[in-house]
Short mmCIF file of C-alpha atoms and ligand atoms in Angstrom, two decimals:
data_model
loop_
_atom_site.label_atom_id
_atom_site.label_comp_id
_atom_site.label_asym_id
_atom_site.label_seq_id
_atom_site.Cartn_x
_atom_site.Cartn_y
_atom_site.Cartn_z
CA MET A 1 -7.58 -14.75 -5.43
CA ILE A 2 -6.24 -17.59 -3.02
CA ILE A 3 -5.43 -16.36 0.10
CA ALA A 4 -3.53 -19.17 2.59
CA GLU A 5 -6.20 -19.14 5.78
CA LYS A 6 -3.22 -20.41 8.14
CA ALA A 7 0.40 -20.76 8.88
CA GLN A 8 2.28 -23.44 6.45
CA LYS A 9 5.41 -24.91 5.25
CA VAL A 10 5.51 -24.16 1.48
CA ILE A 11 7.64 -25.23 -1.03
CA THR A 12 7.69 -22.94 -4.29
CA ASP A 13 9.59 -21.54 -7.20
CA VAL A 14 9.39 -17.70 -6.08
CA LEU A 15 8.93 -16.04 -3.32
CA ILE A 16 7.33 -12.43 -3.96
CA VAL A 17 7.41 -10.03 -0.97
CA GLY A 18 5.04 -7.21 -1.07
CA ALA A 19 1.58 -7.19 -2.77
CA GLY A 20 1.39 -3.45 -4.15
CA PRO A 21 0.91 -2.80 -7.88
CA VAL A 22 5.04 -4.07 -8.64
CA GLY A 23 4.72 -7.25 -6.55
CA LEU A 24 1.04 -8.14 -8.28
CA PHE A 25 2.81 -7.75 -11.74
CA ALA A 26 6.01 -9.99 -10.62
CA VAL A 27 3.54 -12.76 -10.37
CA PHE A 28 2.45 -12.33 -14.43
CA GLN A 29 5.66 -11.93 -15.56
CA CYS A 30 6.88 -15.10 -13.25
CA GLY A 31 3.74 -17.17 -14.25
CA MET A 32 4.75 -16.33 -18.08
CA LEU A 33 7.77 -17.85 -17.34
CA LYS A 34 5.90 -20.77 -15.68
CA MET A 35 7.73 -19.79 -12.16
CA ARG A 36 4.77 -20.75 -9.35
CA CYS A 37 4.36 -17.70 -6.75
CA HIS A 38 3.27 -17.22 -3.35
CA VAL A 39 3.38 -13.47 -2.01
CA VAL A 40 3.24 -12.18 1.23
CA ASP A 41 2.41 -9.08 2.47
CA ALA A 42 2.30 -7.29 5.89
CA LEU A 43 -1.36 -5.55 5.03
CA ASP A 44 -4.59 -7.35 5.14
CA MET A 45 -5.42 -6.79 1.82
CA ALA A 46 -3.63 -6.82 -1.58
CA GLY A 47 -2.54 -3.67 -3.71
CA GLY A 48 0.03 -1.73 -1.59
CA GLN A 49 -0.08 2.39 -1.60
CA CYS A 50 -2.85 2.28 -4.36
CA THR A 51 -5.22 0.49 -2.33
CA ALA A 52 -4.15 1.72 1.02
CA LEU A 53 -3.60 5.27 0.32
CA TYR A 54 -5.44 6.09 -3.00
CA PRO A 55 -8.20 3.53 -4.04
CA GLU A 56 -10.52 6.02 -5.35
CA LYS A 57 -7.62 8.63 -6.82
CA PRO A 58 -7.24 8.57 -11.11
CA ILE A 59 -3.94 7.27 -11.97
CA TYR A 60 -3.09 9.10 -15.25
CA ASP A 61 0.46 7.40 -16.08
CA ILE A 62 -0.27 4.24 -16.50
CA PRO A 63 0.33 3.33 -20.32
CA ALA A 64 -2.51 2.50 -22.41
CA HIS A 65 -4.69 3.74 -19.46
CA PRO A 66 -6.11 7.24 -19.82
CA SER A 67 -6.77 7.32 -16.44
CA LEU A 68 -7.56 4.65 -13.76
CA THR A 69 -8.17 4.52 -9.95
CA GLY A 70 -5.86 2.92 -7.79
CA GLN A 71 -8.22 0.21 -7.03
CA GLU A 72 -9.40 -0.40 -10.84
CA LEU A 73 -5.39 -0.14 -11.43
CA VAL A 74 -4.93 -3.24 -8.28
CA ASP A 75 -8.65 -4.97 -9.75
CA GLN A 76 -6.96 -5.18 -13.36
CA LEU A 77 -3.58 -6.60 -11.94
CA GLN A 78 -5.53 -9.42 -10.12
CA ARG A 79 -7.25 -10.24 -12.64
CA GLN A 80 -4.23 -10.16 -14.88
CA ILE A 81 -2.44 -12.87 -12.76
CA ALA A 82 -5.41 -15.26 -11.94
CA PRO A 83 -4.55 -17.60 -14.28
CA PHE A 84 -1.17 -18.13 -12.32
CA ASN A 85 -2.99 -18.76 -9.24
CA PRO A 86 -1.12 -17.33 -6.72
CA VAL A 87 -1.51 -17.90 -3.52
CA PHE A 88 -1.35 -14.63 -1.15
CA HIS A 89 0.08 -14.88 2.52
CA LEU A 90 -2.00 -11.52 4.10
CA GLY A 91 -1.15 -9.91 7.49
CA GLN A 92 2.29 -10.94 7.89
CA GLN A 93 5.68 -9.76 7.57
CA VAL A 94 8.65 -11.66 6.38
CA GLU A 95 11.04 -12.07 9.07
CA THR A 96 14.63 -14.56 8.98
CA LEU A 97 16.26 -15.47 5.69
CA HIS A 98 18.18 -18.35 5.39
CA LYS A 99 20.37 -19.47 2.31
CA ASN A 100 20.67 -23.43 1.67
CA ASP A 101 23.81 -24.41 0.73
CA ASP A 102 22.17 -25.50 -2.81
CA GLY A 103 21.00 -22.26 -3.44
CA THR A 104 17.98 -21.88 -1.93
CA PHE A 105 16.34 -19.63 0.59
CA GLU A 106 14.17 -20.73 3.83
CA VAL A 107 12.04 -17.60 4.75
CA THR A 108 9.67 -17.37 7.98
CA THR A 109 7.08 -14.79 8.07
CA SER A 110 5.75 -13.08 11.60
CA ARG A 111 2.85 -15.55 11.64
CA GLY A 112 4.94 -18.58 11.01
CA THR A 113 4.55 -19.53 7.86
CA HIS A 114 8.06 -21.23 6.30
CA PHE A 115 8.73 -20.65 2.97
CA HIS A 116 11.04 -23.29 0.96
CA VAL A 117 11.90 -21.11 -2.61
CA LYS A 118 14.01 -21.08 -5.51
CA ALA A 119 14.38 -17.06 -5.60
CA ILE A 120 12.83 -14.38 -4.02
CA ILE A 121 11.78 -11.01 -5.91
CA ILE A 122 11.12 -7.98 -2.91
CA ALA A 123 8.40 -5.55 -3.88
CA ALA A 124 8.11 -4.00 -0.25
CA GLY A 125 7.47 -0.62 -1.03
CA SER A 126 8.72 1.88 1.51
CA GLY A 127 8.08 -1.18 4.13
CA ALA A 128 5.81 -2.41 5.74
CA PHE A 129 3.46 0.63 6.58
CA GLY A 130 0.89 1.83 9.20
CA PRO A 131 -1.02 4.96 9.74
CA LYS A 132 0.67 7.27 12.50
CA LYS A 133 -2.18 7.16 14.96
CA PRO A 134 -3.46 9.91 17.07
CA PRO A 135 -2.47 9.59 20.81
CA LEU A 136 -6.46 9.05 21.75
CA ARG A 137 -7.56 7.12 24.71
CA ASP A 138 -9.96 3.95 23.65
CA LEU A 139 -8.53 4.38 19.91
CA GLU A 140 -8.76 0.98 19.03
CA ALA A 141 -12.36 0.49 20.36
CA TYR A 142 -13.43 2.69 17.95
CA GLU A 143 -10.95 1.48 14.88
CA GLY A 144 -12.68 0.42 11.91
CA SER A 145 -16.49 1.22 13.28
CA GLY A 146 -15.93 4.92 14.05
CA VAL A 147 -11.86 5.57 13.51
CA PHE A 148 -10.13 5.32 9.76
CA TYR A 149 -6.88 6.12 8.86
CA TYR A 150 -7.30 4.90 5.04
CA VAL A 151 -10.68 5.25 2.96
CA THR A 152 -11.87 1.88 0.86
CA SER A 153 -14.76 3.20 -0.37
CA LYS A 154 -16.64 6.45 0.03
CA ASN A 155 -19.77 5.08 0.13
CA LEU A 156 -18.94 4.35 4.14
CA PHE A 157 -19.62 8.06 4.46
CA LYS A 158 -22.68 8.79 2.62
CA ASP A 159 -24.80 11.19 4.60
CA LYS A 160 -22.55 10.66 7.62
CA LYS A 161 -21.18 13.66 9.99
CA ILE A 162 -17.02 12.97 9.67
CA VAL A 163 -14.70 14.81 11.34
CA ILE A 164 -11.24 14.90 8.95
CA ALA A 165 -8.05 15.58 10.97
CA GLY A 166 -4.61 16.34 9.32
CA GLY A 167 -3.28 19.14 7.05
CA GLY A 168 -1.41 17.59 4.11
CA ASP A 169 -2.67 16.26 0.80
CA SER A 170 -4.56 13.13 2.09
CA ALA A 171 -6.80 14.87 4.19
CA ILE A 172 -7.28 17.91 1.67
CA ASP A 173 -8.21 15.40 -0.71
CA TRP A 174 -10.66 13.36 1.05
CA ALA A 175 -12.26 16.70 2.50
CA ILE A 176 -13.19 17.66 -1.15
CA ILE A 177 -14.30 14.53 -2.20
CA LEU A 178 -16.40 13.93 0.94
CA ALA A 179 -17.81 17.20 1.35
CA GLU A 180 -20.30 15.61 -1.66
CA LEU A 181 -21.24 13.13 0.01
CA ALA A 182 -20.98 13.31 3.76
CA SER A 183 -24.06 15.62 5.63
CA LYS A 184 -21.25 17.47 7.81
CA VAL A 185 -17.58 17.13 7.30
CA TYR A 186 -15.21 19.07 9.78
CA VAL A 187 -11.77 19.41 9.33
CA VAL A 188 -9.21 20.10 11.78
CA HIS A 189 -5.58 21.02 11.88
CA ARG A 190 -3.79 22.31 14.26
CA ARG A 191 -2.08 24.72 12.26
CA PRO A 192 -3.87 27.57 10.32
CA GLN A 193 -1.86 26.73 7.20
CA PHE A 194 -2.67 23.70 5.35
CA ARG A 195 0.36 21.48 3.37
CA GLY A 196 -1.44 20.67 0.55
CA ALA A 197 -1.19 20.87 -2.97
CA PRO A 198 -2.02 24.79 -3.91
CA ASP A 199 -5.11 24.24 -6.16
CA SER A 200 -6.31 21.79 -3.74
CA VAL A 201 -5.80 24.37 -0.62
CA GLU A 202 -7.57 26.95 -2.63
CA LYS A 203 -10.77 24.50 -3.56
CA LEU A 204 -10.91 23.80 0.54
CA HIS A 205 -10.86 27.50 0.98
CA ALA A 206 -13.94 27.69 -1.19
CA LEU A 207 -15.87 25.01 0.25
CA ALA A 208 -15.43 26.56 3.82
CA LYS A 209 -16.95 29.76 2.40
CA ASP A 210 -19.79 27.96 0.92
CA GLU A 211 -20.01 26.31 3.86
CA ARG A 212 -20.06 22.73 2.38
CA ILE A 213 -16.67 22.05 5.24
CA GLU A 214 -16.20 23.55 8.09
CA LEU A 215 -12.59 24.38 9.25
CA VAL A 216 -11.71 24.22 12.69
CA ILE A 217 -8.45 25.39 13.07
CA PRO A 218 -5.64 25.85 15.11
CA TYR A 219 -7.10 22.79 16.48
CA GLN A 220 -6.13 19.27 17.84
CA LEU A 221 -7.90 16.24 18.56
CA SER A 222 -8.17 15.62 22.63
CA PHE A 223 -10.79 13.22 22.89
CA LEU A 224 -13.42 10.63 21.43
CA GLN A 225 -16.57 10.23 22.97
CA GLY A 226 -18.72 7.07 22.28
CA GLN A 227 -20.04 3.60 23.45
CA ASN A 228 -19.37 0.09 23.04
CA GLY A 229 -17.28 0.89 19.60
CA VAL A 230 -19.97 3.33 18.54
CA LEU A 231 -18.34 6.95 17.93
CA SER A 232 -20.48 10.02 18.78
CA GLY A 233 -18.40 12.87 19.17
CA VAL A 234 -14.63 13.80 19.25
CA GLY A 235 -13.35 16.15 21.63
CA VAL A 236 -11.02 19.04 20.26
CA GLU A 237 -8.80 21.86 21.92
CA THR A 238 -6.28 24.66 20.86
CA LEU A 239 -3.07 25.13 22.14
CA ASP A 240 -4.93 27.78 25.01
CA GLY A 241 -7.34 25.21 26.52
CA GLU A 242 -10.25 26.37 24.35
CA LYS A 243 -12.29 23.31 23.46
CA ARG A 244 -15.12 22.23 21.59
CA LEU A 245 -17.41 18.90 21.08
CA LEU A 246 -17.69 17.76 17.52
CA GLU A 247 -20.81 15.30 17.52
CA VAL A 248 -19.95 13.36 14.51
CA ASP A 249 -20.43 9.35 13.04
CA ALA A 250 -16.51 8.64 11.88
CA LEU A 251 -12.95 10.33 12.16
CA LEU A 252 -10.63 10.30 9.49
CA ALA A 253 -7.54 10.78 11.04
CA PHE A 254 -4.56 11.48 8.19
CA PHE A 255 -1.36 12.04 9.89
CA GLY A 256 0.87 10.41 7.20
CA LEU A 257 2.27 6.88 7.23
CA SER A 258 5.43 5.79 9.22
CA SER A 259 7.09 2.66 7.62
CA ASN A 260 10.26 0.79 7.66
CA LEU A 261 11.89 -2.16 6.06
CA GLY A 262 11.39 -4.23 9.63
CA ALA A 263 13.47 -7.58 9.34
CA LEU A 264 14.29 -6.99 5.83
CA ALA A 265 16.97 -4.77 6.84
CA GLY A 266 18.78 -7.74 8.69
CA TRP A 267 18.88 -9.77 5.63
CA GLY A 268 22.32 -8.65 4.48
CA LEU A 269 21.06 -7.01 1.68
CA GLU A 270 22.97 -3.34 0.48
CA GLY A 271 21.18 -0.47 0.42
CA THR A 272 19.95 2.28 2.81
CA LYS A 273 17.51 2.16 5.69
CA GLN A 274 14.51 2.75 3.18
CA THR A 275 15.54 1.11 -0.26
CA LEU A 276 17.92 -1.73 -1.42
CA THR A 277 20.76 -0.73 -4.31
CA ILE A 278 19.91 -3.39 -7.07
CA ASP A 279 21.84 -3.83 -10.59
CA PRO A 280 18.81 -2.33 -12.92
CA THR A 281 19.61 -4.72 -16.07
CA THR A 282 18.84 -7.62 -14.03
CA ALA A 283 17.26 -6.20 -10.37
CA SER A 284 19.81 -8.59 -8.64
CA THR A 285 20.54 -7.39 -5.11
CA ASN A 286 23.76 -8.07 -3.67
CA ILE A 287 22.58 -11.44 -2.49
CA PRO A 288 22.17 -13.87 -5.93
CA GLY A 289 18.74 -15.25 -6.40
CA VAL A 290 17.57 -12.19 -4.30
CA PHE A 291 15.74 -9.60 -6.51
CA ALA A 292 14.29 -6.23 -5.42
CA VAL A 293 11.82 -4.19 -7.84
CA GLY A 294 9.49 -1.03 -7.70
CA ASP A 295 9.65 2.00 -4.92
CA VAL A 296 12.09 -0.53 -2.25
CA ALA A 297 14.81 -0.98 -5.38
CA THR A 298 17.15 1.80 -6.22
CA TYR A 299 20.04 2.58 -8.67
CA PRO A 300 21.12 6.21 -10.52
CA HIS A 301 18.22 8.18 -11.59
CA LYS A 302 15.71 5.64 -10.30
CA LEU A 303 12.08 6.93 -10.69
CA LYS A 304 9.35 5.72 -8.47
CA LEU A 305 6.48 5.26 -10.62
CA ILE A 306 4.36 2.15 -11.05
CA MET A 307 5.73 1.79 -14.28
CA THR A 308 9.31 1.70 -13.61
CA GLY A 309 8.59 -1.03 -11.29
CA PHE A 310 6.35 -2.48 -13.92
CA ALA A 311 9.49 -3.02 -15.71
CA GLU A 312 11.96 -3.95 -12.68
CA VAL A 313 9.62 -6.95 -12.39
CA ALA A 314 10.41 -8.35 -16.13
CA GLN A 315 14.11 -7.85 -15.84
CA ALA A 316 13.55 -9.79 -12.42
CA ALA A 317 11.85 -12.52 -13.38
CA HIS A 318 13.60 -12.74 -16.37
CA ALA A 319 17.03 -13.31 -14.18
CA ALA A 320 15.11 -15.53 -11.57
CA TYR A 321 14.83 -18.16 -14.25
CA ALA A 322 17.96 -18.79 -13.96
CA PHE A 323 18.10 -20.05 -10.41
CA VAL A 324 14.27 -21.69 -10.91
CA PHE A 325 15.55 -23.56 -13.74
CA PRO A 326 19.36 -23.91 -13.49
CA ASP A 327 19.50 -26.60 -16.40
CA LYS A 328 16.88 -24.85 -18.73
CA ALA A 329 18.23 -22.33 -21.42
CA LEU A 330 15.58 -19.70 -21.28
CA HIS A 331 14.41 -18.58 -24.58
CA PHE A 332 12.99 -14.87 -24.95
CA GLU A 333 9.11 -15.03 -26.32
CA HIS A 334 6.74 -12.18 -26.65
CA SER A 335 3.01 -12.91 -24.70
CA THR A 336 1.85 -12.79 -28.28
CA THR A 337 3.82 -15.86 -28.96
CA SER A 338 3.32 -17.64 -25.71
CA GLY A 339 -0.32 -16.55 -25.19
CA VAL A 340 -2.00 -17.18 -21.37
CA ALA A 341 -4.04 -19.62 -20.19
CA GLY A 342 -7.28 -18.23 -19.33
CA PHE A 343 -7.02 -15.76 -22.00
C1 LIG B 401 -1.17 9.61 -2.88
C2 LIG B 401 -0.23 8.95 -4.03
C3 LIG B 401 -0.54 8.97 -5.29
C4 LIG B 401 0.63 8.34 -6.09
N1 LIG B 401 0.52 8.60 -7.39
C5 LIG B 401 0.99 8.03 -8.42
C6 LIG B 401 1.03 7.94 -10.00
O1 LIG B 401 0.02 8.87 -10.31
N2 LIG B 401 1.72 7.55 -10.86
C7 LIG B 401 2.80 6.09 -10.47
O2 LIG B 401 3.42 5.82 -11.13
N3 LIG B 401 2.76 6.37 -9.03
C8 LIG B 401 2.08 6.81 -8.19
N4 LIG B 401 2.31 6.86 -7.05
C9 LIG B 401 3.28 6.04 -6.37
C10 LIG B 401 3.33 4.60 -6.53
O3 LIG B 401 1.52 4.26 -5.91
C11 LIG B 401 4.24 3.78 -5.63
O4 LIG B 401 4.98 4.01 -6.84
C12 LIG B 401 3.93 2.11 -5.93
O5 LIG B 401 2.92 1.83 -5.14
C13 LIG B 401 5.35 1.25 -5.62
O6 LIG B 401 4.73 0.07 -5.72
P1 LIG B 401 5.32 -0.92 -4.84
O7 LIG B 401 4.76 -2.52 -5.25
O8 LIG B 401 6.78 -1.06 -5.09
O9 LIG B 401 4.96 -0.88 -3.36
P2 LIG B 401 3.99 -0.64 -2.63
O10 LIG B 401 2.62 -0.13 -3.12
O11 LIG B 401 4.33 0.26 -1.62
O12 LIG B 401 3.48 -1.83 -1.91
C14 LIG B 401 4.45 -2.63 -1.20
C15 LIG B 401 3.71 -3.50 -0.49
O13 LIG B 401 4.99 -4.38 0.44
C16 LIG B 401 4.65 -4.72 1.73
N5 LIG B 401 5.32 -4.85 2.61
C17 LIG B 401 6.26 -3.97 2.92
N6 LIG B 401 7.55 -4.52 3.65
C18 LIG B 401 6.79 -6.03 3.85
C19 LIG B 401 7.72 -7.23 4.62
N7 LIG B 401 8.58 -6.85 4.95
N8 LIG B 401 6.47 -7.71 4.65
C20 LIG B 401 5.44 -8.15 4.11
N9 LIG B 401 4.94 -7.22 3.09
C21 LIG B 401 5.63 -6.12 3.39
C22 LIG B 401 3.25 -3.35 2.13
O14 LIG B 401 2.63 -3.92 3.22
C23 LIG B 401 2.93 -2.89 0.80
O15 LIG B 401 1.86 -3.56 0.52
C24 LIG B 401 1.51 7.46 -5.86
C25 LIG B 401 1.93 7.24 -4.36
C26 LIG B 401 0.80 7.78 -3.34
C27 LIG B 401 0.61 7.83 -1.94
#
């Protein structure tokens, strides 16, 4: 994976906004048509929701893969696009868009990278997202060492004492998974009822009954205890002011995500607050040369599925060809005919 280390001026064929599964597959489809790509993502890793939200969960509806985890899907996509040498610009959001008189585009990012491109494929999911954080003092001091909002590897918590906070699917699923590995799992939720899938909630209560998990309900987080970025405890409190100190090594806070289209919302693209309207036959937005695919793209009866996004990407790449190579006719070819260098 080629990662651009510093801000630079980039001249290329296609800019892909978003390195989620759909943005990654856009590199493949563009590469097959000999269009060079650079990819921007707000997160500091590729993979979008699959990597950030469910790297270890199995996905069952990717064609020809009866089951693979979110991270395995992203790893396979990275392998599939490697022959096309895409360059990734991570940890930055796209900011401004300017269309030149010759139909090309200038795009800038929050880190000062400047792209001059012939087409843009927006694969921004539900926008640049980040975790909703609990309002705790000194939270930042422990982030990444004792406080986590995503689980990138469950082995990080092997034999550790942990607090999982939240009452939704992520909190419940990780409590069930980590009960196998961690030495102690507390689940803190401010209500007695959980909001997850009924089967999972049942499993959670069964684990609590077997004393493999301790439910700390109805409590909410009140403070962190530790020194020099090393967490040693999490204070919790009921609405009536009853307090407890849970001595733990880590806090996993799952309070959902906040996401927004950010500066994309000001690019003059038609859509809603969270989505961009496209013509599904080309994935084109209302600005010729700007395409949208995956979760961010909408049209009647749209299904927000990874495989839907993959199909949209094929439409977008074929339609983008006319902007990248205006003087060349596109002859449709199957991959079995064209082949892929490196395989
Ligand atoms: C728990 C869970 C389970 C799921 N299970 C399945 C399943 O079984 N099958 C299935 O098909 N789907 C599943 N999904 C949905 C699936 O993950 C999404 O449909 C898929 O991730 C959409 O891919 P995407 O590339 O369009 O967007 P995303 O994965 O959301 O990636 C978008 C990327 O764009 C970046 N971005 C956004 N805005 C900007 C900006 N302005 N500048 C720079 N970067 C930006 C974001 O940081 C992000 O990395 C699941 C989702 C969740 C949360």
